[in-house]
Amino acid sequence: MTSRLVVLVSGTGTNLQALVDACADPAYGAHVVAVGADRDGIEGLARADRAGIATFVKQVKDFTTREHWDRAMADSVAGFEPDLIVLAGFMKLVSDDFLARFEHRVVNTHPALSPSFPGMNGPADALAYGVKVTGATLFVVDGGVDTGPIVAQVAVPVLDDDRVETLHERIKTAERTMLVETLGRMAREGWELDGRRVRIG
Ligand code: GAR
């Protein structure tokens, strides 16, 4: 039995693509059963369509409250009976109710080395601060903003002539590899949480 992944995206979906490509090998141990988004017309959804993966879109503006949107999103996710929910460039916070339905099974990838530079602008914030090393973090989502227990991290150098775009692209190259390697291990070996410490296998 391979692990069932539901991936949530808001944009380009290169992390999603890396996962889909990895899942083509049965030995990887996981497969993407659905891709959800909070907006329409994005490349992430097109990638899912091309791969023949089911998609769903829930836009906040189509619901009377944010709570209704959140519940609809959780209902859609639950319908695919995922073992793991992967936020891959998903630019919305999900609620505590959402997280309670999928306890310790929602992971997010963030383009910075947590606990530094949480939020929407990890690469820009790292560049503005002047750090020489940044990277990406895969973590188990909790109620905070990019504060959950860390599953894996990868470091990336900041170069003198970097702009936000060049830095983010370098981060994303390392991030995709980290995401694919770590999710594969989680799927094949299982994982456990001990306080803030995550152990795979
Ligand atoms: C990734 O770098 C991901 O870490 C970041 O958005 C990018 C999505 O790229 N997520 C966040 O900043 C969330 N706070 P992709 O759409 O090409 O996978």
Coordinates of N, CA and C and ligand atoms in Angstrom, one line a residue:
M1 N 0.8 -1.2 0.0 CA 0.0 0.0 0.0 C 0.9 1.3 0.0
T2 N 0.7 2.1 -1.0 CA 1.5 3.3 -1.0 C 0.7 4.4 -0.3
S3 N 1.4 5.4 0.2 CA 0.7 6.5 1.0 C 0.0 7.4 0.0
R4 N -1.2 7.9 0.5 CA -2.0 8.7 -0.4 C -1.7 10.2 0.0
L5 N -1.3 11.0 -1.0 CA -1.0 12.4 -0.7 C -2.0 13.3 -1.4
V6 N -2.5 14.3 -0.6 CA -3.3 15.4 -1.2 C -2.3 16.6 -1.1
V7 N -2.1 17.2 -2.3 CA -1.2 18.4 -2.3 C -2.0 19.6 -2.5
L8 N -1.8 20.7 -1.7 CA -2.5 22.0 -1.9 C -1.5 23.0 -2.5
V9 N -2.0 23.7 -3.5 CA -1.1 24.7 -4.2 C -1.8 26.0 -4.4
S10 N -1.0 27.0 -4.6 CA -1.6 28.4 -5.0 C -0.9 28.9 -6.2
G11 N 0.1 28.3 -6.8 CA 0.8 28.9 -7.8 C 1.4 28.0 -8.9
T12 N 2.7 28.1 -9.1 CA 3.4 27.4 -10.2 C 3.4 25.9 -10.0
G13 N 3.6 25.4 -8.8 CA 3.5 24.0 -8.6 C 4.7 23.2 -9.0
T14 N 5.9 23.8 -8.9 CA 7.1 23.0 -9.3 C 7.4 22.0 -8.2
N15 N 7.1 22.3 -7.0 CA 7.2 21.3 -5.9 C 6.3 20.1 -6.2
L16 N 5.0 20.4 -6.5 CA 4.1 19.4 -6.9 C 4.6 18.6 -8.0
Q17 N 5.1 19.2 -9.1 CA 5.6 18.5 -10.2 C 6.7 17.5 -9.8
A18 N 7.6 17.9 -8.9 CA 8.7 17.1 -8.5 C 8.2 15.8 -7.8
L19 N 7.1 16.0 -7.0 CA 6.5 14.9 -6.3 C 5.8 14.0 -7.3
V20 N 5.0 14.5 -8.2 CA 4.4 13.7 -9.2 C 5.4 12.9 -10.0
D21 N 6.5 13.5 -10.3 CA 7.5 12.8 -11.1 C 8.1 11.6 -10.2
A22 N 8.3 11.9 -8.9 CA 8.9 10.9 -8.1 C 7.9 9.7 -7.9
C23 N 6.6 10.1 -7.8 CA 5.6 9.1 -7.6 C 5.4 8.1 -8.8
A24 N 5.9 8.5 -9.9 CA 5.8 7.6 -11.1 C 6.6 6.3 -10.8
D25 N 7.5 6.3 -9.9 CA 8.2 5.1 -9.5 C 7.5 4.4 -8.4
P26 N 6.9 3.2 -8.6 CA 6.2 2.5 -7.5 C 7.0 2.3 -6.3
A27 N 8.3 2.2 -6.4 CA 9.2 2.1 -5.2 C 9.2 3.3 -4.3
Y28 N 8.7 4.4 -4.9 CA 8.8 5.7 -4.1 C 7.9 5.6 -2.8
G29 N 6.8 4.9 -2.9 CA 6.0 4.6 -1.7 C 4.8 5.5 -1.5
A30 N 4.6 6.5 -2.4 CA 3.5 7.4 -2.3 C 2.9 7.8 -3.6
H31 N 1.6 8.2 -3.6 CA 1.1 8.7 -4.9 C 0.2 9.9 -4.6
V32 N 0.1 10.8 -5.5 CA -0.7 12.0 -5.3 C -2.2 11.7 -5.8
V33 N -3.1 11.7 -4.8 CA -4.5 11.3 -5.2 C -5.3 12.5 -5.6
A34 N -4.9 13.7 -5.1 CA -5.6 14.9 -5.5 C -4.8 16.1 -5.3
V35 N -5.1 17.2 -6.1 CA -4.5 18.5 -5.9 C -5.6 19.5 -5.7
G36 N -5.5 20.3 -4.6 CA -6.4 21.3 -4.3 C -5.8 22.7 -4.4
A37 N -6.6 23.7 -4.6 CA -6.1 25.0 -4.7 C -7.1 26.0 -4.2
D38 N -6.6 27.2 -3.8 CA -7.5 28.3 -3.3 C -7.7 29.3 -4.4
R39 N -7.3 29.0 -5.7 CA -7.5 29.9 -6.8 C -7.5 29.1 -8.1
D40 N -8.1 29.7 -9.1 CA -8.3 29.0 -10.4 C -7.2 29.4 -11.4
G41 N -7.0 28.7 -12.4 CA -6.2 29.1 -13.5 C -4.7 29.2 -13.3
I42 N -4.3 28.4 -12.3 CA -2.8 28.4 -12.0 C -2.1 27.2 -12.6
E43 N -0.8 27.3 -12.8 CA 0.0 26.3 -13.4 C -0.1 25.0 -12.5
G44 N -0.1 25.1 -11.2 CA -0.2 24.0 -10.4 C -1.4 23.1 -10.7
L45 N -2.5 23.6 -11.0 CA -3.7 22.8 -11.4 C -3.5 22.2 -12.8
A46 N -2.9 23.0 -13.7 CA -2.6 22.5 -15.0 C -1.7 21.3 -15.0
R47 N -0.7 21.3 -14.1 CA 0.2 20.2 -13.9 C -0.6 19.0 -13.5
A48 N -1.5 19.1 -12.5 CA -2.3 18.0 -12.1 C -3.1 17.4 -13.2
D49 N -3.8 18.3 -13.9 CA -4.6 17.9 -15.1 C -3.8 17.1 -16.1
R50 N -2.6 17.6 -16.4 CA -1.8 16.9 -17.4 C -1.4 15.5 -16.8
A51 N -1.3 15.4 -15.5 CA -0.9 14.1 -14.9 C -2.1 13.2 -14.7
G52 N -3.3 13.7 -15.0 CA -4.5 12.9 -14.8 C -4.9 12.7 -13.3
I53 N -4.5 13.7 -12.5 CA -4.8 13.7 -11.1 C -6.0 14.6 -10.8
A54 N -6.9 14.1 -10.0 CA -8.1 14.9 -9.6 C -7.8 16.2 -9.0
T55 N -8.6 17.2 -9.3 CA -8.3 18.5 -8.7 C -9.6 19.1 -8.1
F56 N -9.4 20.0 -7.1 CA -10.6 20.8 -6.6 C -10.1 22.2 -6.3
V57 N -11.0 23.1 -6.4 CA -10.7 24.6 -6.1 C -11.7 25.1 -5.2
K58 N -11.3 25.7 -4.1 CA -12.1 26.4 -3.2 C -11.6 27.8 -3.0
Q59 N -12.3 28.8 -3.4 CA -11.9 30.2 -3.3 C -12.6 30.9 -2.2
V60 N -11.8 31.6 -1.4 CA -12.4 32.2 -0.2 C -13.6 33.1 -0.6
K61 N -13.5 33.8 -1.7 CA -14.5 34.7 -2.1 C -15.9 34.0 -2.4
D62 N -15.8 32.7 -2.6 CA -17.1 32.0 -3.0 C -17.8 31.5 -1.7
F63 N -17.3 31.9 -0.5 CA -17.9 31.4 0.7 C -18.3 32.7 1.6
T64 N -19.3 32.5 2.4 CA -19.8 33.6 3.2 C -18.8 34.0 4.3
T65 N -18.0 33.0 4.8 CA -17.0 33.3 5.8 C -15.8 32.5 5.6
R66 N -14.7 32.9 6.2 CA -13.4 32.2 6.1 C -13.6 30.8 6.7
E67 N -14.4 30.7 7.7 CA -14.6 29.4 8.4 C -15.3 28.4 7.4
H68 N -16.3 28.9 6.7 CA -17.0 28.0 5.7 C -16.0 27.6 4.6
W69 N -15.1 28.5 4.2 CA -14.1 28.1 3.2 C -13.2 27.0 3.7
D70 N -12.8 27.2 5.0 CA -11.8 26.3 5.6 C -12.5 24.9 5.7
R71 N -13.7 24.9 6.1 CA -14.4 23.6 6.3 C -14.6 22.9 4.9
A72 N -15.0 23.7 3.9 CA -15.1 23.1 2.6 C -13.8 22.5 2.1
M73 N -12.8 23.2 2.3 CA -11.4 22.8 1.9 C -11.1 21.4 2.7
A74 N -11.4 21.4 4.0 CA -11.1 20.2 4.8 C -12.0 19.1 4.3
D75 N -13.2 19.3 4.0 CA -14.1 18.3 3.5 C -13.6 17.7 2.2
S76 N -13.2 18.6 1.3 CA -12.7 18.1 0.0 C -11.4 17.2 0.2
V77 N -10.5 17.7 1.1 CA -9.3 16.9 1.3 C -9.7 15.6 1.9
A78 N -10.6 15.6 2.9 CA -10.9 14.3 3.6 C -11.5 13.3 2.7
G79 N -12.3 13.8 1.7 CA -12.9 12.9 0.7 C -11.9 12.0 -0.1
F80 N -10.7 12.5 -0.1 CA -9.6 11.7 -0.8 C -8.9 10.8 0.2
E81 N -9.3 10.8 1.4 CA -8.7 9.9 2.4 C -7.2 9.9 2.4
P82 N -6.6 11.1 2.6 CA -5.1 11.1 2.5 C -4.4 10.6 3.8
D83 N -3.2 10.1 3.5 CA -2.4 9.7 4.7 C -1.6 11.0 5.1
L84 N -1.3 11.8 4.1 CA -0.5 13.0 4.3 C -1.0 14.2 3.4
I85 N -1.1 15.4 4.0 CA -1.5 16.5 3.2 C -0.3 17.4 3.1
V86 N 0.1 17.8 1.9 CA 1.3 18.5 1.6 C 0.9 19.9 1.1
L87 N 1.3 20.9 1.9 CA 1.1 22.3 1.4 C 2.3 22.7 0.7
A88 N 2.2 22.9 -0.7 CA 3.4 23.1 -1.5 C 3.2 24.4 -2.2
G89 N 3.6 25.5 -1.6 CA 3.3 26.8 -2.1 C 1.8 27.2 -2.0
F90 N 1.2 26.7 -0.9 CA -0.2 27.0 -0.6 C -0.2 28.3 0.3
M91 N -0.7 29.4 -0.3 CA -0.6 30.7 0.4 C -1.7 31.1 1.3
K92 N -2.3 30.1 1.9 CA -3.4 30.3 2.9 C -3.0 29.6 4.2
L93 N -3.5 30.2 5.3 CA -3.4 29.5 6.6 C -4.6 28.6 6.8
V94 N -4.4 27.4 7.2 CA -5.6 26.6 7.5 C -5.9 26.7 9.1
S95 N -7.1 26.4 9.4 CA -7.5 26.6 10.8 C -7.1 25.5 11.7
D96 N -7.3 25.7 13.1 CA -7.1 24.6 14.0 C -8.0 23.5 13.8
D97 N -9.3 23.8 13.4 CA -10.3 22.7 13.1 C -9.8 21.9 12.0
F98 N -9.3 22.5 10.9 CA -8.7 21.8 9.8 C -7.6 20.9 10.3
L99 N -6.7 21.4 11.0 CA -5.5 20.6 11.5 C -6.0 19.4 12.4
A100 N -7.0 19.7 13.2 CA -7.5 18.6 14.1 C -8.0 17.4 13.4
R101 N -8.6 17.7 12.2 CA -9.1 16.6 11.4 C -8.0 15.7 10.8
F102 N -6.8 16.3 10.7 CA -5.7 15.5 10.1 C -4.5 15.6 11.0
E103 N -4.7 15.2 12.2 CA -3.7 15.4 13.2 C -2.3 15.0 12.8
H104 N -1.3 15.9 12.9 CA 0.1 15.6 12.6 C 0.3 15.1 11.1
R105 N -0.7 15.3 10.3 CA -0.5 14.8 8.9 C -0.5 15.9 7.9
V106 N -0.4 17.1 8.3 CA -0.3 18.2 7.4 C 1.1 18.8 7.4
V107 N 1.8 18.7 6.3 CA 3.2 19.3 6.3 C 3.2 20.4 5.3
N108 N 4.1 21.3 5.5 CA 4.3 22.5 4.7 C 5.8 22.7 4.3
T109 N 6.0 23.2 3.2 CA 7.4 23.6 2.8 C 7.5 25.1 2.7
H110 N 8.6 25.6 3.4 CA 8.7 27.0 3.5 C 10.1 27.4 3.0
P111 N 10.2 28.5 2.2 CA 11.5 28.9 1.7 C 12.4 29.7 2.6
A112 N 12.7 29.2 3.7 CA 13.6 29.8 4.7 C 14.0 28.8 5.7
L113 N 15.1 29.1 6.5 CA 15.5 28.1 7.5 C 14.8 28.5 8.8
S114 N 13.7 27.8 9.1 CA 13.0 28.1 10.4 C 13.9 27.9 11.6
P115 N 13.8 28.7 12.7 CA 12.7 29.7 12.9 C 12.9 31.1 12.3
S116 N 13.9 31.2 11.4 CA 14.1 32.6 10.8 C 13.1 32.8 9.6
F117 N 12.7 34.0 9.5 CA 11.9 34.5 8.3 C 10.6 33.7 8.0
P118 N 9.7 33.6 9.0 CA 8.4 33.0 8.7 C 7.6 33.9 7.8
G119 N 6.5 33.4 7.3 CA 5.5 34.2 6.5 C 5.7 34.1 5.0
M120 N 5.1 35.0 4.3 CA 4.9 34.9 2.9 C 6.2 35.3 2.1
N121 N 7.1 36.0 2.7 CA 8.3 36.6 2.0 C 9.6 36.1 2.5
G122 N 9.7 34.8 2.7 CA 11.0 34.2 3.2 C 12.2 34.6 2.5
P123 N 12.3 34.4 1.2 CA 13.5 34.8 0.4 C 13.8 36.3 0.5
A124 N 12.8 37.2 0.4 CA 13.0 38.6 0.4 C 13.5 39.0 1.8
D125 N 12.9 38.4 2.8 CA 13.2 38.8 4.2 C 14.7 38.4 4.5
A126 N 15.1 37.2 4.0 CA 16.4 36.7 4.3 C 17.4 37.6 3.6
L127 N 17.1 38.0 2.3 CA 18.0 38.9 1.6 C 18.1 40.3 2.2
A128 N 17.0 40.8 2.7 CA 17.0 42.1 3.3 C 17.8 42.1 4.7
Y129 N 17.7 41.0 5.4 CA 18.4 40.9 6.6 C 19.9 40.8 6.4
G130 N 20.3 40.2 5.3 CA 21.7 40.1 5.0 C 22.4 38.8 5.4
V131 N 21.5 37.7 5.7 CA 22.1 36.4 6.0 C 22.9 35.9 4.8
K132 N 23.9 35.1 5.2 CA 24.8 34.5 4.1 C 24.3 33.1 3.8
V133 N 23.5 32.5 4.6 CA 22.9 31.2 4.4 C 21.5 31.2 4.7
T134 N 20.7 30.7 3.8 CA 19.2 30.5 4.0 C 18.9 29.1 3.5
G135 N 17.6 28.9 3.2 CA 17.3 27.5 2.7 C 15.8 27.3 2.7
A136 N 15.5 26.0 3.0 CA 14.1 25.6 3.0 C 13.8 24.7 4.2
T137 N 12.6 24.7 4.6 CA 12.2 23.9 5.8 C 10.9 23.1 5.5
L138 N 10.9 21.8 5.8 CA 9.7 21.0 5.7 C 9.2 20.8 7.2
F139 N 8.0 21.2 7.5 CA 7.6 21.1 8.9 C 6.1 20.6 9.0
V140 N 5.8 20.0 10.2 CA 4.4 19.6 10.5 C 3.7 20.8 10.9
V141 N 2.6 21.1 10.2 CA 1.9 22.4 10.4 C 1.2 22.4 11.8
D142 N 1.4 23.5 12.6 CA 0.7 23.7 13.8 C -0.1 25.0 13.7
G143 N -0.6 25.5 14.8 CA -1.5 26.7 14.7 C -0.8 28.0 14.4
G144 N 0.5 28.0 14.4 CA 1.3 29.2 14.1 C 1.6 29.4 12.7
V145 N 2.4 30.5 12.4 CA 2.8 30.7 11.0 C 4.2 30.2 10.9
D146 N 4.3 29.1 10.2 CA 5.6 28.4 9.9 C 6.4 28.1 11.2
T147 N 5.6 27.7 12.3 CA 6.2 27.4 13.6 C 6.3 25.9 13.9
G148 N 5.7 25.0 13.1 CA 5.5 23.6 13.5 C 6.9 22.9 13.6
P149 N 6.8 21.7 14.2 CA 8.0 20.8 14.3 C 8.6 20.5 13.0
I150 N 9.9 20.6 12.9 CA 10.7 20.6 11.7 C 11.0 19.1 11.3
V151 N 10.7 18.8 10.1 CA 10.9 17.4 9.6 C 12.3 17.4 8.9
A152 N 12.6 18.4 8.1 CA 13.8 18.4 7.3 C 14.2 19.9 6.9
Q153 N 15.5 20.1 6.8 CA 15.9 21.5 6.3 C 17.0 21.3 5.3
V154 N 17.2 22.2 4.4 CA 18.3 22.3 3.5 C 18.8 23.7 3.5
A155 N 20.2 23.8 3.5 CA 20.8 25.1 3.5 C 21.2 25.5 2.0
V156 N 21.1 26.8 1.8 CA 21.5 27.4 0.5 C 22.2 28.7 0.7
P157 N 23.3 28.9 -0.1 CA 24.1 30.1 0.1 C 23.3 31.3 -0.5
V158 N 23.6 32.5 0.1 CA 23.1 33.7 -0.4 C 24.3 34.4 -1.1
L159 N 24.2 34.7 -2.4 CA 25.3 35.3 -3.1 C 25.2 36.8 -3.2
D160 N 26.4 37.4 -3.3 CA 26.4 38.9 -3.2 C 25.5 39.6 -4.3
D161 N 25.4 39.0 -5.4 CA 24.6 39.7 -6.5 C 23.1 39.1 -6.6
D162 N 22.7 38.4 -5.5 CA 21.4 37.8 -5.6 C 20.3 38.9 -5.6
R163 N 19.2 38.6 -6.3 CA 18.0 39.4 -6.2 C 17.0 38.3 -5.6
V164 N 15.8 38.8 -5.2 CA 14.8 37.9 -4.6 C 14.6 36.7 -5.5
E165 N 14.4 37.0 -6.8 CA 14.1 35.9 -7.7 C 15.2 34.9 -7.9
T166 N 16.4 35.3 -8.0 CA 17.5 34.4 -8.1 C 17.7 33.6 -6.8
L167 N 17.6 34.2 -5.7 CA 17.7 33.5 -4.4 C 16.6 32.5 -4.3
H168 N 15.4 32.9 -4.6 CA 14.2 32.0 -4.4 C 14.4 30.8 -5.4
E169 N 14.8 31.0 -6.6 CA 15.0 29.9 -7.5 C 16.1 28.9 -7.0
R170 N 17.2 29.5 -6.4 CA 18.2 28.6 -5.9 C 17.6 27.8 -4.7
I171 N 16.8 28.4 -3.9 CA 16.2 27.7 -2.7 C 15.2 26.7 -3.3
K172 N 14.4 27.0 -4.3 CA 13.5 26.0 -4.8 C 14.1 24.8 -5.4
T173 N 15.3 24.9 -6.0 CA 16.0 23.8 -6.5 C 16.3 22.8 -5.4
A174 N 16.8 23.3 -4.3 CA 17.2 22.5 -3.2 C 15.9 22.0 -2.4
E175 N 14.9 22.9 -2.4 CA 13.7 22.6 -1.7 C 13.0 21.3 -2.3
R176 N 12.9 21.3 -3.6 CA 12.3 20.2 -4.3 C 12.9 18.9 -4.0
T177 N 14.3 18.9 -4.0 CA 15.0 17.6 -3.7 C 14.7 17.2 -2.3
M178 N 14.7 18.2 -1.3 CA 14.5 17.9 0.1 C 13.1 17.3 0.2
L179 N 12.1 18.0 -0.4 CA 10.7 17.6 -0.3 C 10.5 16.1 -0.8
V180 N 11.0 15.9 -2.0 CA 10.8 14.5 -2.5 C 11.5 13.5 -1.7
E181 N 12.8 13.7 -1.3 CA 13.5 12.7 -0.5 C 12.8 12.5 0.9
T182 N 12.3 13.6 1.5 CA 11.8 13.5 2.9 C 10.4 12.8 2.8
L183 N 9.6 13.3 1.9 CA 8.2 12.7 1.9 C 8.3 11.2 1.5
G184 N 9.2 10.8 0.7 CA 9.4 9.4 0.3 C 9.7 8.6 1.5
R185 N 10.7 9.1 2.3 CA 11.1 8.4 3.5 C 9.9 8.4 4.5
M186 N 9.2 9.4 4.7 CA 8.0 9.4 5.6 C 7.0 8.4 5.1
A187 N 6.8 8.3 3.8 CA 5.8 7.3 3.3 C 6.3 5.9 3.5
R188 N 7.5 5.7 3.3 CA 8.1 4.3 3.4 C 8.4 3.8 4.8
E189 N 8.8 4.8 5.6 CA 9.3 4.4 6.9 C 8.5 4.8 8.1
G190 N 7.5 5.7 7.8 CA 6.7 6.3 8.9 C 7.4 7.3 9.7
W191 N 6.7 8.0 10.6 CA 7.4 9.0 11.4 C 6.7 9.2 12.7
E192 N 7.4 9.8 13.7 CA 6.7 10.1 15.0 C 7.2 11.4 15.5
L193 N 6.3 12.0 16.3 CA 6.5 13.3 16.9 C 6.8 13.1 18.4
D194 N 7.9 13.7 18.8 CA 8.3 13.6 20.3 C 8.5 15.1 20.7
G195 N 7.4 15.7 21.2 CA 7.5 17.1 21.4 C 7.6 17.8 20.1
R196 N 8.7 18.6 20.0 CA 9.0 19.3 18.7 C 9.9 18.5 17.8
R197 N 10.3 17.3 18.3 CA 11.3 16.6 17.5 C 10.5 15.5 16.6
V198 N 10.9 15.5 15.3 CA 10.3 14.6 14.4 C 11.3 13.6 14.0
R199 N 10.9 12.3 14.2 CA 11.8 11.2 13.8 C 11.2 10.4 12.7
I200 N 11.9 10.2 11.6 CA 11.4 9.3 10.5 C 12.0 7.9 10.7
G201 N 11.1 6.9 10.6 CA 11.6 5.5 10.7 C 11.5 5.0 12.1
Ligands
GAR1 C1 8.0 27.4 -2.6 O1 9.3 28.0 -2.5 C2 7.4 27.3 -1.3 O2 8.3 27.0 -0.2 C3 6.8 28.7 -1.1 O3 6.3 29.0 -2.4 C4 7.0 28.3 -3.4 C5 6.1 27.6 -4.3 O4 6.7 27.2 -5.4 N1 5.8 28.7 0.0 C6 5.7 29.8 0.8 O5 6.3 30.8 0.7 C7 4.6 29.5 1.8 N2 4.8 30.4 2.9 P1 6.0 26.2 -6.4 O6 4.6 26.7 -6.6 O7 6.8 26.3 -7.7 O8 6.0 24.8 -5.8

